[in-house]
């Protein structure tokens, strides 16, 4: 079942010609003797949804970890706004303008929903370390601004009435929405979504798809996902990995019929 | 009856100090998963600093501030310069704190001498008189309760109501995720150690007040502080406070009714009992977190 695309499909080539916001070029990652990624390239256009798919073990997660600095490639380059990024580290990610969600939810269990999201908004904190420690007036204002920002993000995702709850007491789909709010509140230019639909039902997945499309007005989205319906319906462009190599790259309609993709997924749900 | 009241009052005063010390251990355990065996030695060191200031004629309050500030700097320095170098290897970090424990005592012996010195109290040590009887509740006990209370309230306010506190809590729950969200995790850990050492310094000063200091005077307090922290659950600051008060009261009753020579044995018995019956402590939410 392929959902109708909420937005018109951009004309073929339109995304390709736009200067990429983020690009991975010729990346290679080896774990011991195992080649996890081999000459992998991908270019994320501003305001687009870029899917990364592939069978289990194809290297999707490794590629994602390269994109957020968890794994440093043995060869190849990353670039952001056309500038090479030499030293991408997890702690620099938020400041750069990249947010990611984690597989599962990765929420802080002992912090309330609002507090969780406030941590995500940390990038917008203005008061310095010292004044914040001394709880000066400015820091106090700052903290209220962060709280408002967090509540607005929760409201946008329909989770505002869970604001004071602990994540552990909420149903899994709600936790996923909170995790998404925590990523969105940073107002990133690029959002990395790691299996956002896992554990969601049909309706929730449709909602998620619609939400991802609305995000393109504000940011680019990179999506690693197993659910083909979702990927095919929301992505502008899809990169298909198999055994650490890119076997196809293009708009969903092209990729869907690509023999290499069908081959990679033989016996899996993608063959429709 | 009078003895019961007196042992209870003594226990509450001692318990408040153990609570502060246990809290220092818990703060470090929560943020860096290191049991800081050097906590007592660090507190001993800052107490000697305070004594040096007092011996130069400064008032007690100045010495108190020097000790607390010294604790902040010492805690931050130990985290930055030593503990961070072995980050990721918890066993190595624990062994390093044991090494620091020995090193601080050795340095204190060299700098301040290994002899007993008396340490002043800021207020009287004479028990209040109610009617015709004198109870074991002194102005210094009031000072202990007030100072520990102020520090506790300050920490609660910091963790609950400020942004830095929020980020410190997030770091304690998951440093990896915090880092990903842009929290300066390293600075939060340094601050955590600094605050813990400040609380530890206060405990050291309060133990020393109106008593004798020597390089090993905190050693027994370390043990009681550990028992209190384990009793409350190493993860729970509130538990550390309750555990500290419970240990203070319990040991005071042992002293009052059974004999002071049994106190270390009673502490050991309490420790073993907690570890056997409820290893996660009385207040830890460890079971819920394990999910």
Coordinates of C-alpha atoms in Angstrom, one line a residue:
Chain A
X1 CA 0.0 0.0 0.0
X2 CA 1.5 3.3 -1.1
X3 CA 0.1 6.4 0.5
X4 CA -0.6 9.3 -1.9
X5 CA 2.2 11.7 -1.6
X6 CA 1.1 14.8 0.3
X7 CA 3.3 17.1 -1.8
X8 CA 3.6 17.1 -5.6
X9 CA 6.6 15.2 -6.8
X10 CA 9.4 17.6 -7.8
X11 CA 10.3 17.2 -11.4
X12 CA 13.0 14.7 -12.0
X13 CA 16.4 16.3 -11.6
X14 CA 15.1 19.2 -9.6
X15 CA 16.5 17.8 -6.3
X16 CA 19.7 16.7 -8.0
X17 CA 20.6 20.1 -9.3
X18 CA 20.0 22.0 -6.0
X19 CA 23.3 22.5 -4.1
X20 CA 23.3 19.8 -1.4
X21 CA 23.0 20.9 2.2
X22 CA 24.9 17.9 3.4
X23 CA 26.9 15.5 1.3
X24 CA 28.8 12.2 2.0
X25 CA 31.4 11.5 -0.7
X26 CA 33.2 8.2 -1.2
X27 CA 33.0 7.2 2.4
X28 CA 34.6 3.9 3.5
X29 CA 34.3 2.3 6.9
X30 CA 36.1 -0.8 8.0
X31 CA 35.6 -2.7 11.2
X32 CA 38.6 -5.0 11.4
X33 CA 38.5 -7.0 8.2
X34 CA 34.8 -6.2 7.6
X35 CA 34.0 -3.5 5.1
X36 CA 30.8 -1.9 6.5
X37 CA 30.7 0.9 3.9
X38 CA 32.4 0.9 0.6
X39 CA 32.6 4.1 -1.5
X40 CA 29.3 5.4 -0.3
X41 CA 28.1 8.8 -1.5
X42 CA 24.9 10.6 -0.8
X43 CA 23.7 14.2 -1.2
X44 CA 20.9 15.7 0.9
X45 CA 19.2 18.7 -0.8
X46 CA 17.8 21.4 1.5
X47 CA 14.2 20.9 2.4
X48 CA 14.1 17.4 1.0
X49 CA 13.4 14.1 2.6
X50 CA 16.1 11.6 1.8
X51 CA 15.6 8.0 2.6
X52 CA 18.3 5.4 3.3
X53 CA 17.1 1.9 2.9
X54 CA 18.5 -1.6 2.5
X55 CA 18.3 -5.1 3.9
X56 CA 19.5 -5.8 7.4
X57 CA 23.2 -5.5 7.7
X58 CA 23.5 -3.3 4.6
X59 CA 25.2 -0.5 6.4
X60 CA 22.4 1.9 7.0
X61 CA 23.1 2.4 10.7
X62 CA 26.8 2.7 10.1
X63 CA 26.1 5.4 7.5
X64 CA 23.9 7.2 9.9
X65 CA 26.6 7.0 12.6
X66 CA 29.1 8.5 10.1
X67 CA 26.6 11.4 9.5
X68 CA 26.4 12.2 13.2
X69 CA 30.1 11.7 14.0
X70 CA 29.8 8.5 16.1
X71 CA 31.9 6.7 13.5
X72 CA 34.8 8.3 11.7
X73 CA 35.2 7.1 8.2
X74 CA 38.5 5.5 7.1
X75 CA 38.2 7.3 3.8
X76 CA 36.0 9.8 2.1
X77 CA 34.7 13.3 3.0
X78 CA 31.6 14.9 4.6
X79 CA 30.5 18.3 3.7
X80 CA 28.0 20.7 5.2
X81 CA 26.8 23.7 3.1
X82 CA 29.4 22.8 0.6
X83 CA 32.2 23.2 3.2
X84 CA 34.2 20.1 4.1
X85 CA 33.6 18.9 7.6
X86 CA 36.8 17.4 8.9
X87 CA 36.1 16.7 12.5
X88 CA 32.4 15.9 13.0
X89 CA 31.9 14.8 16.6
X90 CA 28.7 14.1 18.5
X91 CA 29.0 17.1 20.8
X92 CA 29.4 19.4 17.8
X93 CA 26.3 18.1 16.0
X94 CA 23.7 20.2 17.7
X95 CA 25.7 23.4 17.4
X96 CA 26.2 22.6 13.7
X97 CA 22.5 22.5 13.1
X98 CA 22.0 18.7 12.9
X99 CA 19.6 16.9 15.2
X100 CA 19.1 13.1 15.3
X101 CA 16.7 10.8 17.0
X102 CA 17.9 7.4 18.3
X103 CA 16.7 4.0 17.5
X104 CA 14.1 3.3 20.3
X105 CA 13.5 6.5 22.1
X106 CA 16.6 7.4 24.1
X107 CA 14.7 9.7 26.5
X108 CA 16.1 10.5 29.9
X109 CA 14.0 8.3 32.2
X110 CA 14.3 10.4 35.3
X111 CA 13.5 13.7 33.7
X112 CA 9.9 14.9 32.9
X113 CA 8.8 15.1 29.3
X114 CA 9.2 18.9 29.3
X115 CA 12.7 18.6 30.8
X116 CA 13.7 16.1 28.2
X117 CA 12.7 18.5 25.4
X118 CA 14.3 21.4 27.2
X119 CA 17.7 19.6 27.0
X120 CA 17.1 19.4 23.2
X121 CA 16.6 23.2 23.1
X122 CA 19.9 23.7 24.8
X123 CA 21.4 25.1 21.6
X124 CA 19.2 28.2 22.1
X125 CA 20.4 28.9 25.6
X126 CA 22.1 32.3 25.7
X127 CA 23.2 32.8 29.2
X128 CA 26.8 31.8 29.9
X129 CA 27.9 29.0 32.1
X130 CA 28.9 31.2 35.0
X131 CA 25.7 33.3 35.2
X132 CA 23.6 30.2 34.7
X133 CA 25.3 28.7 37.7
X134 CA 24.7 31.7 39.8
X135 CA 21.0 31.7 38.6
X136 CA 21.2 35.4 37.6
X137 CA 18.1 37.1 36.2
X138 CA 19.2 36.6 32.6
X139 CA 19.7 32.9 33.2
X140 CA 16.2 32.7 34.8
X141 CA 14.7 34.4 31.7
X142 CA 16.6 32.0 29.5
X143 CA 15.3 29.0 31.4
X144 CA 11.7 30.2 31.0
X145 CA 12.3 30.8 27.3
X146 CA 13.6 27.3 26.9
X147 CA 10.6 25.9 28.8
X148 CA 8.2 27.8 26.5
X149 CA 10.1 26.6 23.5
X150 CA 9.9 23.0 24.7
X151 CA 6.2 23.3 25.4
X152 CA 5.6 24.7 21.9
X153 CA 7.4 21.8 20.4
X154 CA 5.4 19.3 22.5
X155 CA 2.2 21.1 21.5
X156 CA 3.1 20.8 17.8
X157 CA 3.4 17.1 18.2
X158 CA 0.3 16.8 20.3
X159 CA 2.1 15.7 23.4
X160 CA 1.6 18.9 25.5
X161 CA -0.7 17.3 28.0
X162 CA 2.0 14.8 28.9
X163 CA 4.4 17.6 29.8
X164 CA 4.8 16.8 33.5
X165 CA 4.9 13.0 33.2
X166 CA 8.0 10.8 33.2
X167 CA 8.6 9.1 29.9
X168 CA 8.5 5.6 31.4
X169 CA 4.8 6.1 32.2
X170 CA 3.8 6.9 28.6
X171 CA 2.8 4.6 25.8
X172 CA 5.6 3.9 23.3
X173 CA 4.1 5.9 20.4
X174 CA 3.9 9.0 22.7
X175 CA 7.5 8.5 23.8
X176 CA 8.5 8.5 20.2
X177 CA 6.7 11.8 19.7
X178 CA 8.5 13.3 22.7
X179 CA 11.8 12.1 21.3
X180 CA 10.9 13.8 18.0
X181 CA 9.9 17.0 19.8
X182 CA 13.3 16.9 21.5
X183 CA 15.0 16.8 18.1
X184 CA 12.8 19.4 16.5
X185 CA 13.0 21.9 19.3
X186 CA 16.7 22.5 18.4
X187 CA 15.4 23.9 15.1
X188 CA 18.0 22.0 13.1
X189 CA 18.7 22.5 9.4
X190 CA 18.9 18.7 9.0
X191 CA 17.1 16.1 11.0
X192 CA 18.4 12.5 11.1
X193 CA 15.6 10.1 11.9
X194 CA 16.7 6.6 12.8
X195 CA 13.7 4.2 12.3
X196 CA 11.1 6.6 13.5
X197 CA 8.2 4.3 12.6
X198 CA 9.4 1.2 14.6
X199 CA 6.8 0.2 17.1
X200 CA 4.1 2.4 15.5
X201 CA 0.7 1.2 14.3
X202 CA -0.7 2.0 10.8
X203 CA -2.5 5.2 11.8
X204 CA 0.4 6.6 13.8
X205 CA 2.7 5.8 10.8
X206 CA 0.4 7.8 8.5
X207 CA 0.5 10.7 10.9
X208 CA 4.3 10.5 11.1
X209 CA 4.5 10.5 7.3
X210 CA 2.3 13.7 7.1
X211 CA 4.4 15.3 9.8
X212 CA 7.7 14.6 8.1
X213 CA 6.4 16.2 4.9
X214 CA 5.4 19.4 6.9
X215 CA 9.0 19.5 8.3
X216 CA 10.5 20.1 4.8
X217 CA 9.5 23.7 5.0
X218 CA 12.0 24.1 7.8
X219 CA 14.7 21.5 7.4
X220 CA 16.0 18.6 5.4
X221 CA 15.2 15.1 6.7
X222 CA 17.3 12.0 6.4
X223 CA 15.3 8.9 7.1
X224 CA 16.5 5.4 7.9
X225 CA 13.5 3.1 7.9
X226 CA 12.3 -0.4 7.3
X227 CA 8.7 0.4 6.5
X228 CA 8.6 0.7 2.7
X229 CA 5.2 2.3 2.6
X230 CA 6.4 5.1 4.7
X231 CA 9.7 5.5 2.8
X232 CA 8.1 5.4 -0.6
X233 CA 5.4 7.9 0.4
X234 CA 7.5 10.6 2.1
X235 CA 10.9 10.5 0.4
X236 CA 12.0 12.8 -2.4
X237 CA 15.0 10.7 -3.0
X238 CA 16.2 7.3 -1.8
X239 CA 19.6 5.8 -1.5
X240 CA 19.6 2.0 -1.4
X241 CA 22.5 0.2 0.3
X242 CA 23.3 -3.5 0.0
X243 CA 26.4 -5.1 1.5
X244 CA 27.9 -1.6 2.3
X245 CA 27.5 -0.3 -1.3
X246 CA 25.1 2.0 -2.9
X247 CA 23.1 -0.1 -5.4
X248 CA 20.6 2.6 -6.4
X249 CA 20.0 6.3 -5.8
X250 CA 17.0 8.3 -7.1
X251 CA 13.4 9.3 -6.7
X252 CA 11.1 6.6 -5.2
X253 CA 9.5 5.6 -8.5
X254 CA 12.8 5.0 -10.1
X255 CA 14.3 3.1 -7.1
X256 CA 11.2 0.9 -6.7
X257 CA 11.6 -0.6 -10.2
X258 CA 15.4 -0.8 -10.1
X259 CA 16.4 -4.4 -10.7
X260 CA 19.3 -4.1 -8.3
X261 CA 16.9 -3.0 -5.5
X262 CA 14.5 -5.8 -6.3
X263 CA 17.4 -8.1 -6.2
X264 CA 18.6 -6.8 -2.8
X265 CA 15.2 -7.1 -1.3
X266 CA 14.3 -10.4 -3.0
X267 CA 11.8 -12.1 -0.7
X268 CA 11.3 -9.0 1.4
X269 CA 8.3 -6.8 1.6
X270 CA 9.6 -4.2 -1.0
X271 CA 8.8 -6.5 -3.9
X272 CA 5.2 -5.5 -4.6
Chain B
X1 CA 14.1 8.7 79.0
X2 CA 16.7 11.4 79.4
X3 CA 19.3 9.1 77.9
X4 CA 17.1 8.3 75.0
X5 CA 16.5 11.9 74.2
X6 CA 20.2 12.7 74.5
X7 CA 21.3 9.8 72.2
X8 CA 18.7 10.7 69.7
X9 CA 19.8 14.4 69.6
X10 CA 23.4 13.4 69.3
X11 CA 22.5 10.9 66.5
X12 CA 20.6 13.6 64.6
X13 CA 23.6 15.9 64.6
X14 CA 26.1 13.2 63.6
X15 CA 23.5 11.9 61.1
X16 CA 23.3 15.3 59.4
X17 CA 27.1 15.1 58.8
X18 CA 27.0 11.6 57.5
X19 CA 24.1 12.6 55.3
X20 CA 26.2 15.4 53.8
X21 CA 29.1 13.1 53.3
X22 CA 27.0 10.4 51.7
X23 CA 25.4 13.0 49.5
X24 CA 28.9 13.9 48.2
X25 CA 29.5 10.2 47.3
X26 CA 26.1 9.9 45.6
X27 CA 26.6 13.1 43.5
X28 CA 29.9 11.6 42.1
X29 CA 28.5 8.1 41.7
X30 CA 25.5 9.4 39.8
X31 CA 27.4 11.5 37.4
X32 CA 30.5 9.5 36.7
X33 CA 29.8 6.0 38.2
X34 CA 32.9 6.3 40.3
X35 CA 33.0 5.5 44.0
X36 CA 35.2 8.2 45.3
X37 CA 37.3 6.7 48.0
X38 CA 39.3 10.0 48.2
X39 CA 36.3 11.9 49.3
X40 CA 37.3 11.8 53.0
X41 CA 40.9 12.7 52.3
X42 CA 39.8 15.6 50.2
X43 CA 37.6 16.9 53.0
X44 CA 40.5 16.4 55.4
X45 CA 42.7 18.5 53.2
X46 CA 40.3 21.4 52.9
X47 CA 39.7 21.2 56.7
X48 CA 43.5 21.7 57.2
X49 CA 43.3 24.6 54.8
X50 CA 40.6 26.1 57.0
X51 CA 42.8 25.4 60.1
X52 CA 45.8 27.2 58.4
X53 CA 43.6 30.2 57.8
X54 CA 42.3 30.2 61.4
X55 CA 45.9 29.9 62.8
X56 CA 46.7 33.0 60.9
X57 CA 44.1 34.8 62.9
X58 CA 41.2 34.9 60.5
X59 CA 37.7 34.4 61.8
X60 CA 36.0 31.0 61.5
X61 CA 33.6 32.2 58.8
X62 CA 36.4 33.1 56.5
X63 CA 38.0 29.7 57.1
X64 CA 34.7 28.1 56.3
X65 CA 34.5 29.9 53.0
X66 CA 38.1 29.1 52.2
X67 CA 37.4 25.4 52.9
X68 CA 34.3 25.3 50.7
X69 CA 36.0 27.2 47.9
X70 CA 39.0 24.9 48.3
X71 CA 36.6 21.9 48.0
X72 CA 35.2 23.3 44.7
X73 CA 38.6 23.8 43.2
X74 CA 39.9 20.5 44.5
X75 CA 36.9 18.5 43.2
X76 CA 37.1 20.2 39.8
X77 CA 40.9 19.7 39.6
X78 CA 40.7 16.0 40.6
X79 CA 38.1 15.4 37.9
X80 CA 39.8 17.3 35.2
X81 CA 43.4 16.3 35.9
X82 CA 43.1 12.7 37.2
X83 CA 39.7 11.0 36.8
X84 CA 39.1 12.1 33.3
X85 CA 42.4 10.5 32.2
X86 CA 40.9 7.1 33.1
X87 CA 37.4 7.8 32.0
X88 CA 35.6 4.8 30.5
X89 CA 37.4 2.4 32.8
X90 CA 35.5 2.5 36.0
X91 CA 37.7 0.0 37.9
X92 CA 40.8 2.1 37.0
X93 CA 39.0 5.2 38.2
X94 CA 38.2 3.6 41.6
X95 CA 41.8 2.5 42.0
X96 CA 42.9 6.0 41.2
X97 CA 40.7 7.5 43.9
X98 CA 42.2 5.0 46.4
X99 CA 45.6 6.3 45.3
X100 CA 44.5 9.9 45.7
X101 CA 43.2 8.9 49.2
X102 CA 46.7 7.8 50.2
X103 CA 48.4 10.7 48.4
X104 CA 46.2 13.4 50.0
X105 CA 47.0 12.0 53.5
X106 CA 50.7 11.9 52.7
X107 CA 50.7 15.5 51.4
X108 CA 48.7 16.7 54.4
X109 CA 51.2 15.0 56.8
X110 CA 54.1 16.8 55.0
X111 CA 52.4 20.2 54.8
X112 CA 50.5 20.3 58.1
X113 CA 52.3 17.7 60.2
X114 CA 51.0 14.4 61.3
X115 CA 50.1 15.5 64.8
X116 CA 46.7 16.0 66.5
X117 CA 45.6 19.6 66.3
X118 CA 42.4 21.0 67.9
X119 CA 39.9 22.6 65.5
X120 CA 37.6 25.4 66.8
X121 CA 33.9 25.5 66.6
X122 CA 32.2 28.7 65.6
X123 CA 29.6 28.5 68.4
X124 CA 29.3 27.0 71.8
X125 CA 29.6 23.2 72.5
X126 CA 27.7 23.4 75.8
X127 CA 24.3 21.7 75.7
X128 CA 21.2 23.8 76.0
X129 CA 19.5 23.7 79.4
X130 CA 15.9 22.9 79.7
X131 CA 14.6 23.4 83.2
X132 CA 17.3 21.9 85.3
X133 CA 18.7 19.4 82.9
X134 CA 21.2 19.9 80.2
X135 CA 20.4 18.1 76.9
X136 CA 22.9 17.0 74.3
X137 CA 21.7 19.6 71.9
X138 CA 24.3 22.3 71.5
X139 CA 24.5 25.5 69.5
X140 CA 27.0 23.6 67.4
X141 CA 24.4 21.0 66.6
X142 CA 22.1 23.8 65.5
X143 CA 25.0 25.0 63.3
X144 CA 25.4 21.5 61.8
X145 CA 21.7 21.2 61.0
X146 CA 21.4 24.7 59.6
X147 CA 24.5 24.4 57.4
X148 CA 23.7 21.0 56.1
X149 CA 20.1 22.1 55.5
X150 CA 21.2 25.2 53.6
X151 CA 23.5 23.2 51.4
X152 CA 20.8 20.6 50.7
X153 CA 18.3 23.3 49.8
X154 CA 20.8 24.9 47.6
X155 CA 21.5 21.6 45.8
X156 CA 17.8 20.9 45.4
X157 CA 17.2 24.4 44.0
X158 CA 20.2 24.0 41.6
X159 CA 19.0 20.6 40.3
X160 CA 15.3 21.3 40.2
X161 CA 15.1 24.9 39.1
X162 CA 18.1 25.9 37.0
X163 CA 19.2 25.0 33.6
X164 CA 22.6 23.9 34.7
X165 CA 21.0 21.5 37.1
X166 CA 18.8 20.1 34.4
X167 CA 21.7 19.5 32.2
X168 CA 23.6 17.9 35.0
X169 CA 20.7 15.5 35.7
X170 CA 20.5 14.7 32.0
X171 CA 24.2 14.0 31.9
X172 CA 23.9 11.7 34.9
X173 CA 21.1 9.7 33.2
X174 CA 22.8 9.4 29.8
X175 CA 26.0 11.2 28.9
X176 CA 25.9 9.9 25.3
X177 CA 22.5 11.2 24.5
X178 CA 23.3 14.5 26.3
X179 CA 26.4 15.0 24.2
X180 CA 24.4 14.4 21.1
X181 CA 21.9 17.1 22.1
X182 CA 24.7 19.6 22.6
X183 CA 25.1 19.4 26.4
X184 CA 28.8 20.2 27.4
X185 CA 29.1 16.8 29.2
X186 CA 32.7 17.3 30.3
X187 CA 31.9 20.6 32.0
X188 CA 28.9 19.0 33.7
X189 CA 31.0 16.2 35.1
X190 CA 33.6 18.7 36.4
X191 CA 30.9 20.8 38.0
X192 CA 29.4 17.6 39.6
X193 CA 32.8 16.7 41.2
X194 CA 33.3 20.3 42.3
X195 CA 29.9 20.4 44.0
X196 CA 30.4 17.0 45.6
X197 CA 33.8 18.0 47.0
X198 CA 32.2 21.2 48.4
X199 CA 29.6 19.2 50.3
X200 CA 32.3 16.8 51.4
X201 CA 34.4 19.7 52.7
X202 CA 31.4 20.9 54.7
X203 CA 31.1 17.5 56.3
X204 CA 34.9 17.5 57.0
X205 CA 34.6 20.9 58.8
X206 CA 31.6 19.8 60.8
X207 CA 33.2 16.6 62.0
X208 CA 36.3 18.5 63.0
X209 CA 34.5 21.3 64.8
X210 CA 35.3 21.4 68.5
X211 CA 37.4 18.2 68.1
X212 CA 40.8 17.1 66.9
X213 CA 42.1 16.8 63.4
X214 CA 44.9 14.7 62.1
X215 CA 45.5 13.4 58.6
X216 CA 43.4 10.2 59.1
X217 CA 40.6 11.8 61.1
X218 CA 38.1 11.3 58.3
X219 CA 38.7 7.6 57.8
X220 CA 35.9 6.3 60.0
X221 CA 33.6 8.9 58.6
X222 CA 34.3 7.6 55.1
X223 CA 33.1 4.2 56.2
X224 CA 29.9 5.5 57.9
X225 CA 29.3 7.7 54.8
X226 CA 29.5 4.7 52.6
X227 CA 27.1 2.7 54.7
X228 CA 24.7 5.7 54.6
X229 CA 25.0 6.0 50.8
X230 CA 24.5 2.3 50.3
X231 CA 21.6 2.2 52.7
X232 CA 19.9 5.0 50.7
X233 CA 20.8 3.5 47.4
X234 CA 23.9 5.0 45.7
X235 CA 21.7 6.6 43.0
X236 CA 19.4 8.5 45.3
X237 CA 20.4 11.9 46.8
X238 CA 17.3 11.9 49.0
X239 CA 18.2 8.3 50.0
X240 CA 21.7 9.4 51.0
X241 CA 20.2 12.0 53.4
X242 CA 17.8 9.6 55.0
X243 CA 20.5 7.0 55.1
X244 CA 22.9 9.4 56.8
X245 CA 20.3 10.3 59.4
X246 CA 19.5 6.6 60.0
X247 CA 23.1 5.7 60.4
X248 CA 23.7 8.6 62.7
X249 CA 20.8 7.7 64.9
X250 CA 21.6 4.0 64.8
X251 CA 25.2 4.4 65.7
X252 CA 24.3 6.8 68.5
X253 CA 21.9 4.3 70.0
X254 CA 24.7 1.6 69.8
X255 CA 27.1 4.0 71.6
X256 CA 24.5 5.0 74.2
X257 CA 23.1 1.6 75.0
X258 CA 25.7 -1.0 74.0
X259 CA 29.1 0.7 74.1
X260 CA 31.1 2.8 71.7
X261 CA 33.5 0.0 70.9
X262 CA 30.7 -1.7 69.0
X263 CA 30.1 1.2 66.6
X264 CA 32.3 0.0 63.7
X265 CA 30.9 -3.5 64.1
X266 CA 27.4 -2.1 64.0
X267 CA 28.1 -0.1 60.9
X268 CA 29.5 -3.3 59.2
X269 CA 26.5 -5.3 60.3
X270 CA 24.2 -2.6 58.8
X271 CA 26.1 -2.6 55.6
X272 CA 26.0 -6.4 55.2
X273 CA 22.3 -6.5 56.1
X274 CA 21.5 -3.9 53.5
X275 CA 23.5 -5.6 50.8
X276 CA 21.9 -9.0 51.6
X277 CA 18.3 -7.8 51.9
X278 CA 18.0 -4.9 49.6
X279 CA 21.2 -4.4 47.6
X280 CA 19.8 -1.6 45.5
X281 CA 19.3 0.4 48.7
X282 CA 16.1 1.5 50.4
X283 CA 15.3 4.3 48.0
X284 CA 17.0 3.6 44.7
X285 CA 14.8 3.2 41.7
X286 CA 17.3 0.7 40.3
X287 CA 14.7 -1.9 39.6
X288 CA 12.6 0.4 37.5
X289 CA 15.7 1.7 35.6
X290 CA 16.8 -1.8 34.7
X291 CA 13.9 -2.2 32.2

